[in-house]
Short mmCIF file of C-alpha atoms in Angstrom, two decimals:
data_model
loop_
_atom_site.label_atom_id
_atom_site.label_comp_id
_atom_site.label_asym_id
_atom_site.label_seq_id
_atom_site.Cartn_x
_atom_site.Cartn_y
_atom_site.Cartn_z
CA ARG Q 289 -23.09 -25.52 14.99
CA TYR Q 290 -20.37 -23.03 15.74
CA ALA Q 291 -19.13 -19.83 14.16
CA PRO Q 292 -16.03 -20.28 11.96
CA THR Q 293 -12.73 -19.32 13.53
CA LEU Q 294 -9.82 -17.48 11.95
CA PRO Q 295 -6.58 -19.42 11.38
CA SER Q 296 -3.32 -17.49 11.57
CA THR Q 297 -2.50 -18.56 8.02
CA LEU Q 298 -5.51 -16.65 6.70
CA LEU Q 299 -4.46 -13.49 8.54
CA HIS Q 300 -0.95 -13.86 7.07
CA LEU Q 301 -2.43 -14.36 3.60
CA PHE Q 302 -4.61 -11.27 3.99
CA ILE Q 303 -1.64 -9.11 5.03
CA SER Q 304 0.48 -10.50 2.18
CA VAL Q 305 -2.16 -9.60 -0.42
CA CYS Q 306 -2.60 -6.12 1.08
CA ALA Q 307 1.17 -5.59 0.96
CA PHE Q 308 1.44 -6.86 -2.64
CA LYS Q 309 -1.43 -4.65 -3.83
CA ASN Q 310 -0.46 -1.71 -1.56
CA TRP Q 311 -3.98 -1.68 -0.17
CA ASP Q 312 -5.23 0.47 2.68
CA VAL Q 313 -6.50 -1.35 5.76
CA LYS Q 314 -8.88 -0.56 8.63
CA SER Q 315 -10.80 -2.56 11.21
CA VAL Q 316 -14.41 -2.55 12.41
CA ASP Q 317 -15.51 -3.80 15.83
CA ILE Q 318 -19.18 -4.56 16.54
CA SER Q 319 -20.63 -3.91 20.00
CA GLY Q 320 -22.61 -6.71 21.70
CA ALA Q 321 -22.58 -8.85 18.56
CA PHE Q 322 -24.44 -11.88 19.93
CA LEU Q 323 -27.31 -9.71 21.16
CA HIS Q 324 -28.37 -8.79 17.61
CA ALA Q 325 -29.42 -12.22 16.38
CA ASP Q 326 -33.03 -13.34 16.82
CA ILE Q 327 -33.84 -16.61 18.56
CA ASN Q 328 -35.82 -19.04 16.38
CA ASN Q 329 -36.67 -21.51 19.13
CA ASP Q 330 -37.81 -21.32 22.74
CA ILE Q 331 -35.02 -20.81 25.28
CA TYR Q 332 -35.72 -20.18 28.96
CA MET Q 333 -33.47 -19.17 31.85
CA HIS Q 334 -33.72 -18.81 35.59
CA PRO Q 335 -33.99 -15.19 36.78
CA PRO Q 336 -30.56 -13.68 37.48
CA LEU Q 337 -29.46 -12.82 40.98
CA GLY Q 338 -31.21 -9.76 42.32
CA PHE Q 339 -34.58 -10.57 40.69
CA PRO Q 340 -36.67 -12.44 43.28
CA LEU Q 341 -39.08 -14.33 41.02
CA PRO Q 342 -39.42 -17.72 42.74
CA GLY Q 343 -40.71 -20.54 40.58
CA MET Q 344 -40.55 -18.49 37.38
CA LEU Q 345 -38.52 -18.87 34.19
CA LEU Q 346 -37.73 -16.10 31.71
CA LYS Q 347 -38.08 -16.59 27.94
CA LEU Q 348 -35.24 -15.07 25.97
CA LYS Q 349 -35.99 -12.77 23.04
CA LYS Q 350 -32.32 -12.36 22.09
CA PHE Q 351 -29.22 -14.50 22.45
CA LEU Q 352 -26.97 -14.02 25.45
CA TYR Q 353 -23.24 -14.52 25.67
CA GLY Q 354 -22.58 -18.03 26.90
CA LEU Q 355 -25.29 -19.78 24.88
CA LYS Q 356 -23.69 -22.42 22.67
CA THR Q 357 -25.78 -21.48 19.64
CA ALA Q 358 -25.16 -17.72 19.91
CA PRO Q 359 -21.94 -17.57 17.82
CA ALA Q 360 -23.49 -19.50 14.91
CA ALA Q 361 -26.64 -17.35 14.97
CA TRP Q 362 -24.53 -14.18 14.87
CA ALA Q 363 -22.42 -15.58 12.02
CA ASP Q 364 -25.57 -16.36 9.99
CA LEU Q 365 -26.87 -12.84 10.56
CA VAL Q 366 -23.71 -11.00 9.54
CA PHE Q 367 -22.97 -13.34 6.62
CA ASN Q 368 -26.47 -12.84 5.21
CA HIS Q 369 -26.01 -9.08 5.54
CA LEU Q 370 -22.76 -9.18 3.57
CA LYS Q 371 -24.29 -11.38 0.88
CA ALA Q 372 -27.27 -9.03 0.54
CA HIS Q 373 -24.86 -6.20 -0.32
CA GLY Q 374 -23.03 -8.08 -3.05
CA ILE Q 375 -20.04 -9.22 -0.99
CA HIS Q 376 -18.91 -12.74 -1.82
CA GLN Q 377 -17.76 -15.48 0.54
CA SER Q 378 -14.53 -17.21 -0.46
CA SER Q 379 -14.55 -20.95 -1.07
CA TYR Q 380 -11.09 -21.01 0.56
CA HIS Q 381 -12.38 -20.16 4.05
CA PRO Q 382 -15.75 -18.96 5.46
CA CYS Q 383 -14.08 -16.05 7.32
CA LEU Q 384 -12.79 -14.54 4.06
CA TRP Q 385 -15.05 -12.29 1.96
CA TYR Q 386 -14.29 -10.13 -1.06
CA THR Q 387 -15.42 -7.62 -3.66
CA ALA Q 388 -13.62 -6.56 -6.84
CA ASN Q 389 -11.26 -4.22 -4.98
CA CYS Q 390 -11.44 -5.39 -1.38
CA TRP Q 391 -10.85 -8.34 0.97
CA ILE Q 392 -12.67 -8.67 4.30
CA ILE Q 393 -11.80 -10.96 7.20
CA VAL Q 394 -14.67 -11.68 9.59
CA PHE Q 395 -13.76 -13.13 12.98
CA VAL Q 396 -16.88 -13.13 15.19
CA ASP Q 397 -17.41 -9.38 15.79
CA ASP Q 398 -14.06 -8.16 14.43
CA PHE Q 399 -13.68 -7.18 10.79
CA LEU Q 400 -10.42 -6.42 8.99
CA ILE Q 401 -10.92 -4.71 5.63
CA GLY Q 402 -8.25 -4.17 2.99
CA GLY Q 403 -8.60 -2.54 -0.42
CA SER Q 404 -8.84 0.82 -2.12
CA LYS Q 405 -9.72 3.61 0.33
CA GLU Q 406 -13.09 4.20 -1.29
CA GLU Q 407 -14.08 0.54 -1.18
CA VAL Q 408 -12.82 0.02 2.37
CA ASP Q 409 -14.86 3.00 3.56
CA ARG Q 410 -17.93 1.75 1.68
CA VAL Q 411 -17.74 -1.74 3.18
CA ALA Q 412 -17.06 -0.42 6.69
CA GLN Q 413 -20.05 1.91 6.45
CA LEU Q 414 -22.48 -0.77 5.24
CA ILE Q 415 -21.49 -2.90 8.23
CA LEU Q 416 -21.92 -0.01 10.68
CA ASP Q 417 -25.23 1.00 9.08
CA ARG Q 418 -26.61 -2.37 10.20
CA PHE Q 419 -24.75 -3.04 13.46
CA PRO Q 420 -23.55 -0.58 16.14
CA GLY Q 421 -19.80 -0.46 16.49
CA THR Q 422 -16.64 1.49 15.79
CA SER Q 423 -14.25 1.81 12.89
CA SER Q 424 -10.51 2.40 13.22
CA LYS Q 425 -8.56 4.92 11.21
CA PHE Q 426 -6.61 3.62 8.24
CA MET Q 427 -3.58 1.59 9.27
CA ASP Q 428 -0.23 3.41 9.36
CA GLU Q 429 3.14 3.09 11.06
CA ASN Q 430 1.42 3.45 14.46
CA GLY Q 431 -0.46 0.25 13.73
CA LEU Q 432 -3.85 -1.11 14.71
CA ASP Q 433 -4.78 -4.02 16.97
CA TYR Q 434 -6.72 -6.95 15.56
CA ILE Q 435 -7.43 -10.03 17.74
CA ASN Q 436 -4.36 -9.36 19.91
CA VAL Q 437 -2.03 -8.77 16.95
CA THR Q 438 -0.60 -5.30 16.31
CA ILE Q 439 -0.33 -4.71 12.56
CA LYS Q 440 1.72 -1.79 11.27
CA LYS Q 441 2.09 -0.41 7.76
CA THR Q 442 4.92 1.64 6.26
CA PRO Q 443 5.28 2.66 2.60
CA THR Q 444 7.18 -0.58 1.93
CA THR Q 445 6.22 -3.14 4.61
CA PHE Q 446 3.56 -4.63 6.84
CA THR Q 447 4.63 -6.01 10.24
CA LEU Q 448 2.75 -8.22 12.73
CA ASP Q 449 3.67 -8.03 16.40
CA GLN Q 450 2.27 -9.60 19.59
CA SER Q 451 4.76 -8.16 22.09
CA SER Q 452 2.17 -5.82 23.64
CA TYR Q 453 -0.30 -8.68 24.16
CA ILE Q 454 2.38 -10.97 25.61
CA THR Q 455 3.62 -8.28 28.00
CA THR Q 456 0.07 -7.64 29.19
CA LYS Q 457 -0.57 -11.33 29.86
CA ILE Q 458 2.70 -11.78 31.73
CA ALA Q 459 1.90 -8.74 33.87
CA GLU Q 460 -1.50 -10.26 34.73
CA ILE Q 461 0.20 -13.41 35.96
CA VAL Q 462 3.32 -12.20 37.77
CA GLY Q 463 2.80 -8.45 38.01
CA ASN Q 464 5.29 -5.97 36.63
CA GLN Q 465 8.32 -7.55 38.30
CA PHE Q 466 9.48 -9.92 35.59
CA TYR Q 467 12.85 -10.17 33.93
CA PRO Q 468 13.00 -11.25 30.28
CA LYS Q 469 15.63 -13.81 29.31
CA SER Q 470 16.78 -14.64 25.80
CA THR Q 471 16.79 -18.36 26.72
CA PRO Q 472 14.27 -19.04 29.51
CA LEU Q 473 15.29 -22.71 30.02
CA PRO Q 474 18.57 -24.58 29.73
CA THR Q 475 18.83 -26.31 26.36
CA SER Q 476 19.42 -29.62 28.16
CA VAL Q 477 15.92 -29.68 29.69
CA SER Q 478 13.68 -32.45 28.32
CA PHE Q 479 10.02 -33.22 28.97
CA ASP Q 480 8.29 -36.56 29.32
CA ASP Q 481 5.37 -36.67 26.89
CA ASP Q 482 3.43 -38.91 29.30
CA ARG Q 483 3.70 -36.48 32.16
CA SER Q 484 0.42 -34.96 33.34
CA TYR Q 485 0.48 -31.24 34.06
CA PRO Q 486 -1.81 -29.52 36.56
CA THR Q 487 -4.27 -26.88 35.46
CA ILE Q 488 -2.48 -23.55 35.75
CA PRO Q 489 -4.38 -20.24 35.51
CA PHE Q 490 -3.56 -18.32 32.31
CA LEU Q 491 -1.54 -21.23 30.88
CA GLN Q 492 -3.89 -21.64 27.94
CA GLN Q 493 -3.79 -17.91 27.21
CA LEU Q 494 -0.01 -18.00 26.94
#
């Protein structure tokens, strides 16, 4: 089992509804999400480097990042918490939750909440009452970042922008000495679909 992932279409739908209803939006980020779920079966690990315990194994009391079952266990925990407080899961997608005056997107440990100011604050607080984390200010023209997308709100529009994320990733790969081009490749270039490409660091991130 794995935790559900957020498709871009759902994020676009969320922003469209918030724009149509002129809702206020803020985000909540949970710290160390996977560490909060309890383990229901026995999992052991070798001692980490720096702990000389030859021949011994350590039994985990909490999930660690890297365990395949950790995301699903965290999702069960946070979903049950939302349900216990009267928040409903959409049949459209498991990452979408709602109340009468509010929509919530849950993507692992990142929440995006849109609705009336009072309801957004209430939902954000009930999440932070259970899990340690931080809440952003309400979205405005300065924007807020959510899963590498900068979302900005003006009195009449919402905009989504990834230029900051793209610039950061390019700088990680080639440093700060890069020169943007409106057309990076000649339009005559073609690619053979059967060609095998080598593994290139950061390629998947781009």
